[in-house]
Coordinates of C-alpha atoms in Angstrom, one line a residue:
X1012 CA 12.9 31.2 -3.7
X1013 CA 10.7 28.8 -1.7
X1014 CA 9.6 25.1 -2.7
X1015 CA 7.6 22.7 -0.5
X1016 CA 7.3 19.2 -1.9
X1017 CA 5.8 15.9 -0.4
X1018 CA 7.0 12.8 1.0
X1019 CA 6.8 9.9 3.3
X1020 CA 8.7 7.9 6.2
X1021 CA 8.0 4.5 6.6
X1022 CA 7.5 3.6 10.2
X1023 CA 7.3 -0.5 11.5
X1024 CA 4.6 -1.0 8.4
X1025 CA 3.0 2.4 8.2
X1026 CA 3.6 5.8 6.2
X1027 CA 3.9 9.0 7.9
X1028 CA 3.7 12.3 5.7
X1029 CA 7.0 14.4 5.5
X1030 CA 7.1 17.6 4.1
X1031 CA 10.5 18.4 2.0
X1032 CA 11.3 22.6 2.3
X1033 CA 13.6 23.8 0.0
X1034 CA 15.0 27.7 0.8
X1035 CA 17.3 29.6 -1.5
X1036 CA 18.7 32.7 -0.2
X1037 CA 21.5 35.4 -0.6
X1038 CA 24.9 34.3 0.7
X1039 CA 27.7 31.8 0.8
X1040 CA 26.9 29.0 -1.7
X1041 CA 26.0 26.4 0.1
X1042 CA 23.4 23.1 0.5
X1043 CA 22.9 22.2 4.1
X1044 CA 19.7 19.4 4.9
X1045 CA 18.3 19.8 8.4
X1046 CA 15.2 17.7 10.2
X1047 CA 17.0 15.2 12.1
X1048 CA 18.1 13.1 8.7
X1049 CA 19.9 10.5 9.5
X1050 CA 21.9 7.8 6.9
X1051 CA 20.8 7.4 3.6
X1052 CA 18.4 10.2 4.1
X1053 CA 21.3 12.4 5.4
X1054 CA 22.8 11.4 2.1
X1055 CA 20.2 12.5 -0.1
X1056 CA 21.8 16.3 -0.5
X1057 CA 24.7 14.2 -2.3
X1058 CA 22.6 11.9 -4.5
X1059 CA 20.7 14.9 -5.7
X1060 CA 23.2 17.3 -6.5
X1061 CA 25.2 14.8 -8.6
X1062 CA 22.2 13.7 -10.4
X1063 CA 21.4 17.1 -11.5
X1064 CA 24.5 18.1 -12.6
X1065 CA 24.9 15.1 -14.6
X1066 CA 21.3 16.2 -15.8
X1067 CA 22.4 19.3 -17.1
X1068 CA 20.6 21.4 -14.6
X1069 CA 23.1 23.9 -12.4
X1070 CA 22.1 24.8 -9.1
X1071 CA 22.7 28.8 -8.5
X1072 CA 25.3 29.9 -6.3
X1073 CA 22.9 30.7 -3.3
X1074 CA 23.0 29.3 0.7
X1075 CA 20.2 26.5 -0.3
X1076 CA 18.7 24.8 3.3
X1077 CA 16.4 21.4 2.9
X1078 CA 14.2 21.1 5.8
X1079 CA 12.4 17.5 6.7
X1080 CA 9.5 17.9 8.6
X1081 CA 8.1 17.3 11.5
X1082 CA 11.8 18.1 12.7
X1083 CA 11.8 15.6 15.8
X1084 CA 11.0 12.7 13.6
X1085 CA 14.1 10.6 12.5
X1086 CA 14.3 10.3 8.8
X1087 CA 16.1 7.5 7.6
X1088 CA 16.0 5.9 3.9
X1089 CA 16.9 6.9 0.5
X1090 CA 13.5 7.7 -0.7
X1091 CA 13.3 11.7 -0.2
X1092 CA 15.8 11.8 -2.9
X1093 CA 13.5 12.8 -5.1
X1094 CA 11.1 15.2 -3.6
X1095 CA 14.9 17.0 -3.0
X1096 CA 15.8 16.5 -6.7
X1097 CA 12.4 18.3 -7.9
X1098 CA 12.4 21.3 -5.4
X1099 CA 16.5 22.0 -6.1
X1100 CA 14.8 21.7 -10.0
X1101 CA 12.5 23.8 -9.5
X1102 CA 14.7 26.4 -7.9
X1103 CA 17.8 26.7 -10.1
X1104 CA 15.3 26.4 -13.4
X1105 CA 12.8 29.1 -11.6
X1106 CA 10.2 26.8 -11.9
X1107 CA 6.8 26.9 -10.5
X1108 CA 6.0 22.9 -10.9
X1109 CA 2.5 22.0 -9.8
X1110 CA 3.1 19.7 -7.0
X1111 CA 0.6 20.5 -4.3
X1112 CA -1.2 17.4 -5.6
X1113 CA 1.5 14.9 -5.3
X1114 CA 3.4 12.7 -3.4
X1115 CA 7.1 11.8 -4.2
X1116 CA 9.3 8.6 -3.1
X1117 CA 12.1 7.3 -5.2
X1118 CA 16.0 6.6 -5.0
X1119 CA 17.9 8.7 -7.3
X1120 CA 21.4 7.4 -9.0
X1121 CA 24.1 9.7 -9.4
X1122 CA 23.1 10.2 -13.2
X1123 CA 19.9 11.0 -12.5
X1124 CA 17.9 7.6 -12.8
X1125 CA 15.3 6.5 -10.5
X1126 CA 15.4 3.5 -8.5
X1127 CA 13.1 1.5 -6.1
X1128 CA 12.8 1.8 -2.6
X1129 CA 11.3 -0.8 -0.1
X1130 CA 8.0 0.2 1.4
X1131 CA 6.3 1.4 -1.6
X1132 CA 3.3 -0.5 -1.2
X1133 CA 1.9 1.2 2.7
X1134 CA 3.1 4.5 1.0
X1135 CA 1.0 4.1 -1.9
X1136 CA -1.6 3.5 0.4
X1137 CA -1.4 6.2 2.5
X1138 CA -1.1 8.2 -0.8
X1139 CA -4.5 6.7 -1.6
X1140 CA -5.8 7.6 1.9
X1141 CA -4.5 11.3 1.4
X1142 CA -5.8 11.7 -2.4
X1143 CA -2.7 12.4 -3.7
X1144 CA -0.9 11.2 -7.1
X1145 CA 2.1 9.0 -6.4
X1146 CA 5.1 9.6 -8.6
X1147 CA 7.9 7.0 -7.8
X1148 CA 10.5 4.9 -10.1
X1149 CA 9.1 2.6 -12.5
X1150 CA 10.7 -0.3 -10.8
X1151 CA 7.7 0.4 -7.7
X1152 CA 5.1 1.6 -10.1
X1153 CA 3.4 -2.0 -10.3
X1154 CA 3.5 -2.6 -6.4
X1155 CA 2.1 1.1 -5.4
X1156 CA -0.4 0.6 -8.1
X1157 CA -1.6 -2.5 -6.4
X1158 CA -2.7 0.1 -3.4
X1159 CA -5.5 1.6 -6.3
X1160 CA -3.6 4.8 -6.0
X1161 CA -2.6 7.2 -8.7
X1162 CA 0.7 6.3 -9.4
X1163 CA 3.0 7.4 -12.1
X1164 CA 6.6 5.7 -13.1
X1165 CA 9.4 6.9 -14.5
X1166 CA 13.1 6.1 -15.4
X1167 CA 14.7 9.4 -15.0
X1168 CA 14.5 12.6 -13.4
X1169 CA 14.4 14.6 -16.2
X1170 CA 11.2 12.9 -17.4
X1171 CA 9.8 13.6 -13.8
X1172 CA 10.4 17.0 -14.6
X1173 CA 9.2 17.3 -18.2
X1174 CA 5.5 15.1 -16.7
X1175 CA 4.9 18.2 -14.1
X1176 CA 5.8 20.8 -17.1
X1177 CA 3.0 19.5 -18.7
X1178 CA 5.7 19.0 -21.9
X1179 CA 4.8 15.2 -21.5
X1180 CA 1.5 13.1 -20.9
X1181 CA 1.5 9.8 -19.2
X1182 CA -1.7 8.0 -18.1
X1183 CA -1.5 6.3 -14.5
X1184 CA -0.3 2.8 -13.7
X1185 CA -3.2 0.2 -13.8
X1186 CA -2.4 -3.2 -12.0
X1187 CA -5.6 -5.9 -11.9
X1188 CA -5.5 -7.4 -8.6
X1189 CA -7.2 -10.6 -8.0
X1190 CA -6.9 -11.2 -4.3
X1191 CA -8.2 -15.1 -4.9
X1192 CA -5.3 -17.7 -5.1
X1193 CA -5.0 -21.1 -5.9
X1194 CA -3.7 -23.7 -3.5
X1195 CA -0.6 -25.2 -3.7
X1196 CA -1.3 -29.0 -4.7
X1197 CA 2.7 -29.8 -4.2
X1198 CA 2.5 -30.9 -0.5
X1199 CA -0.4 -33.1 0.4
X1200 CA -1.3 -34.8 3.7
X1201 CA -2.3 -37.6 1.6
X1202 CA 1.7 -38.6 1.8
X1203 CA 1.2 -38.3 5.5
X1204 CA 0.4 -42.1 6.4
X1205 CA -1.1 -43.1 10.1
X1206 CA -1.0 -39.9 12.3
X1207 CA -4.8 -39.6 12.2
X1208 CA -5.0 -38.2 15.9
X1209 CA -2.4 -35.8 15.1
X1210 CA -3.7 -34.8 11.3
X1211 CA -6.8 -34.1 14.1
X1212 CA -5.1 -32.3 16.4
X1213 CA -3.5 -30.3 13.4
X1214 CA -7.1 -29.5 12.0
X1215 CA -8.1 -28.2 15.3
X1216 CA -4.9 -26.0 15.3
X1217 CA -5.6 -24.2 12.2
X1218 CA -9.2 -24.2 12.6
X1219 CA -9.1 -22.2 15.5
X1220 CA -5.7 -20.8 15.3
X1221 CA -4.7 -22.6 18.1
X1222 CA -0.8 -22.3 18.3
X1223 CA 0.8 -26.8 18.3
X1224 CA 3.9 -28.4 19.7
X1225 CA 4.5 -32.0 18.3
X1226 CA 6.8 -33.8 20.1
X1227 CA 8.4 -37.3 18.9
X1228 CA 11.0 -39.3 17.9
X1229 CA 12.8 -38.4 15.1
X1230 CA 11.2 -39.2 11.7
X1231 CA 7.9 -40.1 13.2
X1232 CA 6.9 -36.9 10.3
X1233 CA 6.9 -33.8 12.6
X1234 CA 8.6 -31.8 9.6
X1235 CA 6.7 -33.2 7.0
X1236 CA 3.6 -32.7 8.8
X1237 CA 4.0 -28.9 9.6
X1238 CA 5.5 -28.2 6.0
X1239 CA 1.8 -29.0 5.0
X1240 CA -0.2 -27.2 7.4
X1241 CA -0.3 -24.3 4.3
X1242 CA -2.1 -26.5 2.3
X1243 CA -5.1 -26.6 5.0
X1244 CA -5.2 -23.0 6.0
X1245 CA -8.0 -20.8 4.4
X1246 CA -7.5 -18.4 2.0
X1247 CA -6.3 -14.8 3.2
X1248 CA -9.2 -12.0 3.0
X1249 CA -8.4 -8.5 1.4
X1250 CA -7.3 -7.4 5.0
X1251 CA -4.6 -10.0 5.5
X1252 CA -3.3 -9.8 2.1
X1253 CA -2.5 -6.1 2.8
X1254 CA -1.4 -6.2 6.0
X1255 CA 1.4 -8.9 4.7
X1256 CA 1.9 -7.1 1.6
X1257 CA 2.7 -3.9 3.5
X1258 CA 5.3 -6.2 6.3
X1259 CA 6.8 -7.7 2.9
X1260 CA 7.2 -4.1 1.1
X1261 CA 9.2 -2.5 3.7
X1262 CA 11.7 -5.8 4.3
X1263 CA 12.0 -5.7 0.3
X1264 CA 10.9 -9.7 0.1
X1265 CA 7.6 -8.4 -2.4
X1266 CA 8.3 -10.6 -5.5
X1267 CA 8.6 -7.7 -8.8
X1268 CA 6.5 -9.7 -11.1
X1269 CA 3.7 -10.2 -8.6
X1270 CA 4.1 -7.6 -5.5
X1271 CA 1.0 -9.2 -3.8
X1272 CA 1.0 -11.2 -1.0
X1273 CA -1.8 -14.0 -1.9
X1274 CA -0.2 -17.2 0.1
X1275 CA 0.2 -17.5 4.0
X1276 CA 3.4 -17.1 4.9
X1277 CA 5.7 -20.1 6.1
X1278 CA 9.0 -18.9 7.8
X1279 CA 11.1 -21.5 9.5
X1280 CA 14.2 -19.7 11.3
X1281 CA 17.3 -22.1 11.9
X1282 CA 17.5 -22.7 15.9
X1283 CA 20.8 -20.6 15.8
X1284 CA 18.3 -17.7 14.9
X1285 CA 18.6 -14.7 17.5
X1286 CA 16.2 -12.8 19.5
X1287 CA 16.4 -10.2 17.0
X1288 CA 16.4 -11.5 13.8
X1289 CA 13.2 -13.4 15.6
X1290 CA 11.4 -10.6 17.3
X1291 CA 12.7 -8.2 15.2
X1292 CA 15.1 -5.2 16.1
X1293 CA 18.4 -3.9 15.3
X1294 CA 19.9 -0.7 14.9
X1295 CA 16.7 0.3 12.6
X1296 CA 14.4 -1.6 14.9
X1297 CA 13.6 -3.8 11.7
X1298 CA 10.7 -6.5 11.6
X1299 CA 12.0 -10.2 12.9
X1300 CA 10.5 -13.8 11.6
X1301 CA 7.3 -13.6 14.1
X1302 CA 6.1 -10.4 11.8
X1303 CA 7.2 -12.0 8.5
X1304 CA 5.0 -14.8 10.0
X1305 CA 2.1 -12.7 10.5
X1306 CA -1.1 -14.3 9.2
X1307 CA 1.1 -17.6 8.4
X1308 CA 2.7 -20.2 9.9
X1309 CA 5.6 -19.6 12.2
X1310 CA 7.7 -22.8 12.1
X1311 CA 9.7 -23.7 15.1
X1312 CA 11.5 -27.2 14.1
X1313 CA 14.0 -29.0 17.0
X1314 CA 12.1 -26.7 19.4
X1315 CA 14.3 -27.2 22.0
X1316 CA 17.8 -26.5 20.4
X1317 CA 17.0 -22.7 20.5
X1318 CA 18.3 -20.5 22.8
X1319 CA 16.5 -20.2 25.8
X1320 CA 16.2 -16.4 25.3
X1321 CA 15.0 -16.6 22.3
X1322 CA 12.2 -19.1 22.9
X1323 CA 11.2 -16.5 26.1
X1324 CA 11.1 -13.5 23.4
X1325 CA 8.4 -15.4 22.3
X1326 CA 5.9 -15.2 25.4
X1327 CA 4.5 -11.2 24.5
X1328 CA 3.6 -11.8 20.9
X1329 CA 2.1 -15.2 21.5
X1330 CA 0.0 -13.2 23.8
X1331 CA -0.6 -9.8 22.2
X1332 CA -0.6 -10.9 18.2
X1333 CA 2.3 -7.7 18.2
X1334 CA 5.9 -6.8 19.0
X1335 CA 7.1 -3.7 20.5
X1336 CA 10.8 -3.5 19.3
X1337 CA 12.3 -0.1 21.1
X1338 CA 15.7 0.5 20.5
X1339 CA 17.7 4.3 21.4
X1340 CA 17.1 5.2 17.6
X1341 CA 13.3 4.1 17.6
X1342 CA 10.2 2.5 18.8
X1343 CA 8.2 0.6 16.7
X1344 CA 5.0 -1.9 16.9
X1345 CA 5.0 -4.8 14.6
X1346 CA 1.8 -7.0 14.4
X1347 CA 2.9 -10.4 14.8
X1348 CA -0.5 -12.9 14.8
X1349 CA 1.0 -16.2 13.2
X1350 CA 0.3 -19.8 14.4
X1351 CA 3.2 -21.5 16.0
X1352 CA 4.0 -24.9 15.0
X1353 CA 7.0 -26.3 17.2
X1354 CA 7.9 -29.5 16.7
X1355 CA 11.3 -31.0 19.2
X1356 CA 12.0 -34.6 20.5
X1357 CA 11.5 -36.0 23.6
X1358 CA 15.0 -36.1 24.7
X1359 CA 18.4 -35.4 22.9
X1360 CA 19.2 -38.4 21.1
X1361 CA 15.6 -38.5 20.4
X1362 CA 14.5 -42.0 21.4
X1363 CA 13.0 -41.1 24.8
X1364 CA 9.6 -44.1 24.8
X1365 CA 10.3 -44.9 21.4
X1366 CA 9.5 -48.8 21.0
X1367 CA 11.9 -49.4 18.5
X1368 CA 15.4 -47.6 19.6
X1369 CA 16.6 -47.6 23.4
X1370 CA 17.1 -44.1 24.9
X1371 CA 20.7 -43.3 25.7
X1372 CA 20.2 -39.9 27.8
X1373 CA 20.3 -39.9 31.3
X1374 CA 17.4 -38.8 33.6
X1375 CA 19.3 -35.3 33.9
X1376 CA 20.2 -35.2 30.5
X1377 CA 16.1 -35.3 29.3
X1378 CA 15.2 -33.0 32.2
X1379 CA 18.0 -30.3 31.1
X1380 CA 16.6 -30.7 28.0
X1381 CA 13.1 -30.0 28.7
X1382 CA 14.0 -27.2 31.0
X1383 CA 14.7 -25.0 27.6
X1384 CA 10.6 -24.3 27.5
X1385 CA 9.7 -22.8 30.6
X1386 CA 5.8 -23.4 32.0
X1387 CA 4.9 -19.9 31.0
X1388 CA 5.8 -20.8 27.4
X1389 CA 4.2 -24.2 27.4
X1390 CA 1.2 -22.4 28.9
X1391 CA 1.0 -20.4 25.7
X1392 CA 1.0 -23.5 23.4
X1393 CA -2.5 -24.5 23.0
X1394 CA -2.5 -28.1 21.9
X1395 CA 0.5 -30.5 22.7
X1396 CA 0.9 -33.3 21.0
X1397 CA 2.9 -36.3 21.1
X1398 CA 3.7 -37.6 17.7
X1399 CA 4.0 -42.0 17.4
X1400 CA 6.2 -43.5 15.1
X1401 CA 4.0 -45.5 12.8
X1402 CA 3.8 -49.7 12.0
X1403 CA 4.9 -50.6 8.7
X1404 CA 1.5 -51.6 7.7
X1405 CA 0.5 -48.3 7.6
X1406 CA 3.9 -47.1 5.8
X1407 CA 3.1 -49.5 2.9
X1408 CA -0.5 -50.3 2.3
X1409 CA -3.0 -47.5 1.1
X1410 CA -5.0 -46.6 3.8
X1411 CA -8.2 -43.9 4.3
X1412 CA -5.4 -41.5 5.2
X1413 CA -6.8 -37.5 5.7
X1414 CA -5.8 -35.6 2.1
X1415 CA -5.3 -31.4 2.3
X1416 CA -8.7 -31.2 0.6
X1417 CA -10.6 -32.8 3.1
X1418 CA -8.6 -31.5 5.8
X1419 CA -9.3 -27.7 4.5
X1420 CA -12.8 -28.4 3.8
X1421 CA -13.5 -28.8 7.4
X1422 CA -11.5 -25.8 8.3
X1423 CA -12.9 -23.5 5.6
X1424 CA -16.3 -24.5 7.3
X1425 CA -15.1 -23.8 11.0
X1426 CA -13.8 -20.1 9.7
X1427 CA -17.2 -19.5 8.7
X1428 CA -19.1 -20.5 11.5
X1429 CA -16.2 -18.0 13.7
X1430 CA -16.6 -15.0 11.2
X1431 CA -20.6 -15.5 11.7
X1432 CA -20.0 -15.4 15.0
X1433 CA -17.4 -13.0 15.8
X1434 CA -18.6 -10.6 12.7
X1435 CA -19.6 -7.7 15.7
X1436 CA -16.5 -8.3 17.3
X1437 CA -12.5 -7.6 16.9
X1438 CA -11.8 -10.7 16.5
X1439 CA -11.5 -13.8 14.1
X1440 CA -10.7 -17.2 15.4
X1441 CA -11.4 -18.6 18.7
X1442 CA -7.6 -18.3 20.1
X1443 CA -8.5 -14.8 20.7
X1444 CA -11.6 -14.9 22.8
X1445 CA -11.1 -12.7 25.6
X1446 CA -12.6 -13.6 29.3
X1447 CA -15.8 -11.7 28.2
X1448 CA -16.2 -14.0 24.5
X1449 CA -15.7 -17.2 26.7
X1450 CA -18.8 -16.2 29.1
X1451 CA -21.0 -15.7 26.1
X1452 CA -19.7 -18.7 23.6
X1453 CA -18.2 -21.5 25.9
X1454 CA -21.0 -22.2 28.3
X1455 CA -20.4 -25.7 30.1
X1456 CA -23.2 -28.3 31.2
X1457 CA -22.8 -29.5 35.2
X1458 CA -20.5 -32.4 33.6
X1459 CA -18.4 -30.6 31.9
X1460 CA -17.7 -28.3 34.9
X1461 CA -17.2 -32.2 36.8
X1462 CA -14.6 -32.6 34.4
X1463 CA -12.7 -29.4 34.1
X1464 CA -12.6 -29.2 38.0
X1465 CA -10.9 -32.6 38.5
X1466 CA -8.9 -32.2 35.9
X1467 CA -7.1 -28.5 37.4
X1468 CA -7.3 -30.6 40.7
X1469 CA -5.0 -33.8 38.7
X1470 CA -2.6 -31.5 36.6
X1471 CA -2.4 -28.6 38.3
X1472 CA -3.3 -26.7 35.3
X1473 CA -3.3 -22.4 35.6
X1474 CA -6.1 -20.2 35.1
X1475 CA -4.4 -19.5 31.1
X1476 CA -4.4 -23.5 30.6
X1477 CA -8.1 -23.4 31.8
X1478 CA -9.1 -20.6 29.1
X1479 CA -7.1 -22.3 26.5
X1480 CA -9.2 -25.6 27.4
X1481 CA -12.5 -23.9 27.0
X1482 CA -10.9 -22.3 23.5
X1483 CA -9.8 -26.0 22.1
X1484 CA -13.1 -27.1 23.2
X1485 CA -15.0 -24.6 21.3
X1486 CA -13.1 -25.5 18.4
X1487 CA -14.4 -29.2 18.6
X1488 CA -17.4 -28.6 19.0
X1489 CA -17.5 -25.9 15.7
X1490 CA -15.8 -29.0 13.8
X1491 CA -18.8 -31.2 15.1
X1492 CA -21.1 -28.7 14.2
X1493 CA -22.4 -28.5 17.3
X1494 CA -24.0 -25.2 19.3
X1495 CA -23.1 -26.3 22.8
X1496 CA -19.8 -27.4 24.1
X1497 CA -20.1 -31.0 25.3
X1498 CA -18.4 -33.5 27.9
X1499 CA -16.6 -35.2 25.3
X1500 CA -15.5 -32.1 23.5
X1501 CA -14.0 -31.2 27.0
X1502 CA -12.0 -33.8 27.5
X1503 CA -10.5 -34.1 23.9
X1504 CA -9.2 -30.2 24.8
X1505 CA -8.1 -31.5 27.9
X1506 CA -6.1 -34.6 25.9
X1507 CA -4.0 -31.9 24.2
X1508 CA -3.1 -30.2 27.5
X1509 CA -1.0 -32.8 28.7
X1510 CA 2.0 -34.4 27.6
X1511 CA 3.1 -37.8 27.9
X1512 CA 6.9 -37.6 28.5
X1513 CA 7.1 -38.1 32.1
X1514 CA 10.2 -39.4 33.1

C-alpha cells in the first residue's frame, strides 16, 4: 500500500513544501525513513510508532520505507511527525483518508498527543498561498490562523484521524486580527530633559531610518534616550508585521495569547554577545539579534566594549538590510533592516571633555579605544552624535522639553511624504536611496555643491559619507517641509558627519 501526505520545511523564514511517501511491501518487518532527515526529523519514525501503538493502532508486519522529498533537501525538525503518523494510519487501518487537500505540521508525544512546533505562522502562510487546509496541534492553531488560512487544531492523533474519517466535524480556527496597535505611553521623552539637538538628531534618525551613534559621558542619557526611540517610530504596516511575525515564529519568541507581532522590535545584546548569536548562525544556521531586530531598533549600548569581530559582522547587513549565514549544513538569507542605535563613551573611564570630571586615560589608552570601530563601520553610521551632560537648571526646572507625541508626530508626517514618494519604487525611507533615487530626489543649488565640496576637501569624507550627507539632508528638509534641499539643510547633515572627540 502507498500513501503520500503533505508537509513543510521551514527555511531562514520561509516554507518549502515536502512531500511525506509512505510504502508498505512484502518482506522483513521493518520501518526505515529516507530523504536526507536529519535530527529530530530523523527521529520522527520513533515518535510515530510509539504514539500509535499507545493509540491502539498496530502497524502490519511489512518492510514500511518513509521517503521526504525533494531528497537533496535537508530535513530537520520535529514537525513531519504527523504527516508520518497519518500515512503509517492509514496503512495498517487500510484506510483511504482524503488528504490530497491538506497540509500536516505538528509534534507528536509518544502517547499520541500533538504538540507545537516553531514556524507555524510562514507555514500557515504558504498553506494559504497553496489553498490547502492546515491541520496542526491546537497549541499553533491560533498563530496559523492569524495567516487567514484554513487551519484545524487538535489534541490527539486519534482525533486527527476520526476529522479525515469524516466520523467527526470541526469548523476551522477563526482569529480577528487587528494589525493597529496602541503606543506604549511607559517611556516618554518628556523625562528626557535638555538634549534638544540630540532629541533632533534622533527624529531625523527615525525619520529617515538613518542608523545613530551617541557618544558621551556616562549618564549624560544615552540609554535612556535610545530605550525611547520605540515610542517615536511609526506604526508597522501589514507587511512588516508579517515579516516579523514569520522571524518570531521560527525562533519560538511569538507570545501564545497574542502570536502577532504589532510593536517594533527592541533587542539590546550584552557586548559579550558573539558574532553568531549577533548575525545569526550555528549548527542550524539559526537567525542572530540583527534579524530579531528586523523592522526595530537594534540597540548597541557601550559600543565600543564589543568585540572587534563582532562589530565588523555588522558592515554587510548595515549595507544590504540581509544576512547570508552559510554554514556546511546550510545556507540561509535572513532579512535584517533594523535601525542601529550605538551609544559608547568617549574614552574608557568615560570622562574624555567632560567639564565636570577630569579624564584619567592616556592619549593611547582613548586611541586604542576608539580603534574598536573601524572607518568602514563609522562610514555606515549615518548620523554621529555627541551627547553633553546637561546644567542642573535644566535637570530641575520644567522646561519646553520634546514629548514622544510630538516627536512621532513629525515622524509619522516624514513617513508619508517618503511612501508618497517612493510608492513606485522598492523602497521606504530615505536610507535606502540608491545612486539613481539621489539624482532624482536630492538635487543641490550651486551653494550647496560650495558646501559639500569644501567640506570632502576639510574631512576627507568618502564617496559613502557623501551619499549619506545627501540622504540626512533630504531627511531635513522632509521634516521642514520643504521640496528642495537647501544650504542650511546641508550643513546640519554635514554636523552629524563629524565627531568632536579629537584628541
Amino acid at each position: 500500500m502507498f500513501v503520500k501526505l503533505k508537509g513543510a520545511l521551514v527555511v531562514g523564514i520561509e516554507a518549502r513544501p515536502i512531500t511525506v511517501e509512505i510504502d508498505a511491501t512484502r518482506g522483513l518487518p521493518s520501518l526505515n525513513i529516507i530523504g536526507l532527515a536529519q535530527g529530530a526529523a530523523k527521529e520522527s519514525k520513533d515518535r510515530a510508532i510509539h504514539a500509535l501503538s499507545n493509540s491502539d493502532i498496530k502497524l502490519p508486519p511489512k518492510k514500511i520505507t518513509i521517503n521526504l522529498a525533494p531528497a537533496d533537501l535537508k530535513k530537520e525538525g520535529s514537525g513531519f511527525d504527523l504527516p508520518i503518523a497519518v500515512g503509517l494510519s492509514a496503512i495498517s487501518l487500510g484506510l483511504k483518508l482524503p488528504v490530497d487537500n491538506y497540509l500536516f505540521a505538528a509534534e507528536l508525544s509518544l502517547d499520541g498527543r500533538l504538540k507545537g512546533i516553531n514556524g507555524i505562522f510562514p507555514i500557515g502562510v504558504f498553506a494559504r498561498k497553496m489553498g490547502l487546509k492546515l491541520v496542526v496541534s491546537r497549541k499553533n492553531a491560533k498563530e496559523a490562523a492569524l495567516t487567514k488560512a484554513s487551519v484545524f487544531g487538535f489534541d490527539h492523533l486519534l482525533e486527527v484521524l476520526s476529522f479525515l474519517k469524516g466520523e467527526i466535524e470541526k469548523e476551522p480556527e477563526r482569529a480577528d486580527i487587528d494589525f493597529v496597535d496602541s503606543y506604549d505611553d511607559g517611556l516618554d521623552f518628556s523625562s528626557v530633559k535638555g538634549q534638544l539637538k540630540v532629541k533632533r538628531a534622533v527624529v531625523i534618525a527615525v525619520s529617515g531610518f538613518h542608523n545613530i551613534l551617541l557618544v558621551g559621558p556616562p549618564g549624560v542619557g544615552k540609554s535612556m534616550i535610545a530605550k525611547r526611540i520605540p515610542s517615536i517610530m511609526p506604526r508597522m504596516n501589514e507587511k512588516e508585521i508579517l515579516e516579523t511575525t514569520k522571524i518570531y515564529s521560527v525562533c519560538g519568541l511569538l507570545d501564545r495569547d497574542r502570536p502577532l507581532m504589532l510593536k517594533r522590535p527592541f533587542r539590546s545584546p550584552h557586548t559579550g554577545a558573539s558574532d553568531v548569536s549577533l548575525i545569526g548562525g550555528g549548527a542550524k544556521a539559526t537567525p542572530g539579534e540583527i534579524t530579531l531586530a528586523h523592522n526595530g531598533v537594534l540597540f548597541l549600548d557601550e559600543f565600543a566594549e564589543f568585540k572587534r569581530n563582532v562589530i565588523e559582522s555588522l558592515r554587510q547587513p548595515l549595507e544590504d538590510g540581509k544576512i547570508t549565514v552559510s554554514r556546511a549544513t546550510a545556507k540561509v538569507t535572513y532579512p535584517a533592516r533594523f535601525l542601529l542605535v550605538a551609544a559608547m563613551n568617549p574614552c574608557p573611564c568615560g570622562y574624555y571633555g567632560s567639564k565636570r570630571k577630569t579624564c584619567s586615560c592616556t592619549i593611547n589608552q582613548i586611541k586604542k579605544y576608539r580603534s574598536k570601530l573601524s572607518g568602514p563601520i563609522l562610514d555606515r553610521i549615518d548620523l554621529q552624535v555627541n551627547v553633553p551632560e546637561v546644567d542642573y537648571d535644566k535637570l530641575v526646572f520644567k522646561s519646553d522639553d520634546m514629548d514622544s507625541a510630538s516627536m512621532r508626530e513629525i515622524v509619522e508626517r516624514v513617513v508619508d511624504i517618503q511612501k508618497d514618494r517612493f510608492k513606485d519604487e522598492p523602497i521606504d525611507y530615505n536610507s535606502q536611496m540608491e545612486q539613481n533615487h539621489l539624482e532624482r530626489f536630492c538635487r543641490l543649488d550651486d551653494e550647496s555643491h560650495r558646501i559639500l565640496n569644501v567640506a570632502l576637501q576639510r574631512f576627507g569624507f568618502s564617496a559613502r559619507s557623501y551619499s549619506k550627507i545627501l540622504k540626512i539632508a533630504r531627511t531635513i528638509a522632509d521634516i521642514e517641509q520643504e521640496d528642495k534641499i537647501k544650504p542650511s539643510h546641508i550643513k546640519e547633515a554635514i554636523s552629524y558627519r563629524i565627531l568632536d572627540w579629537d584628541v
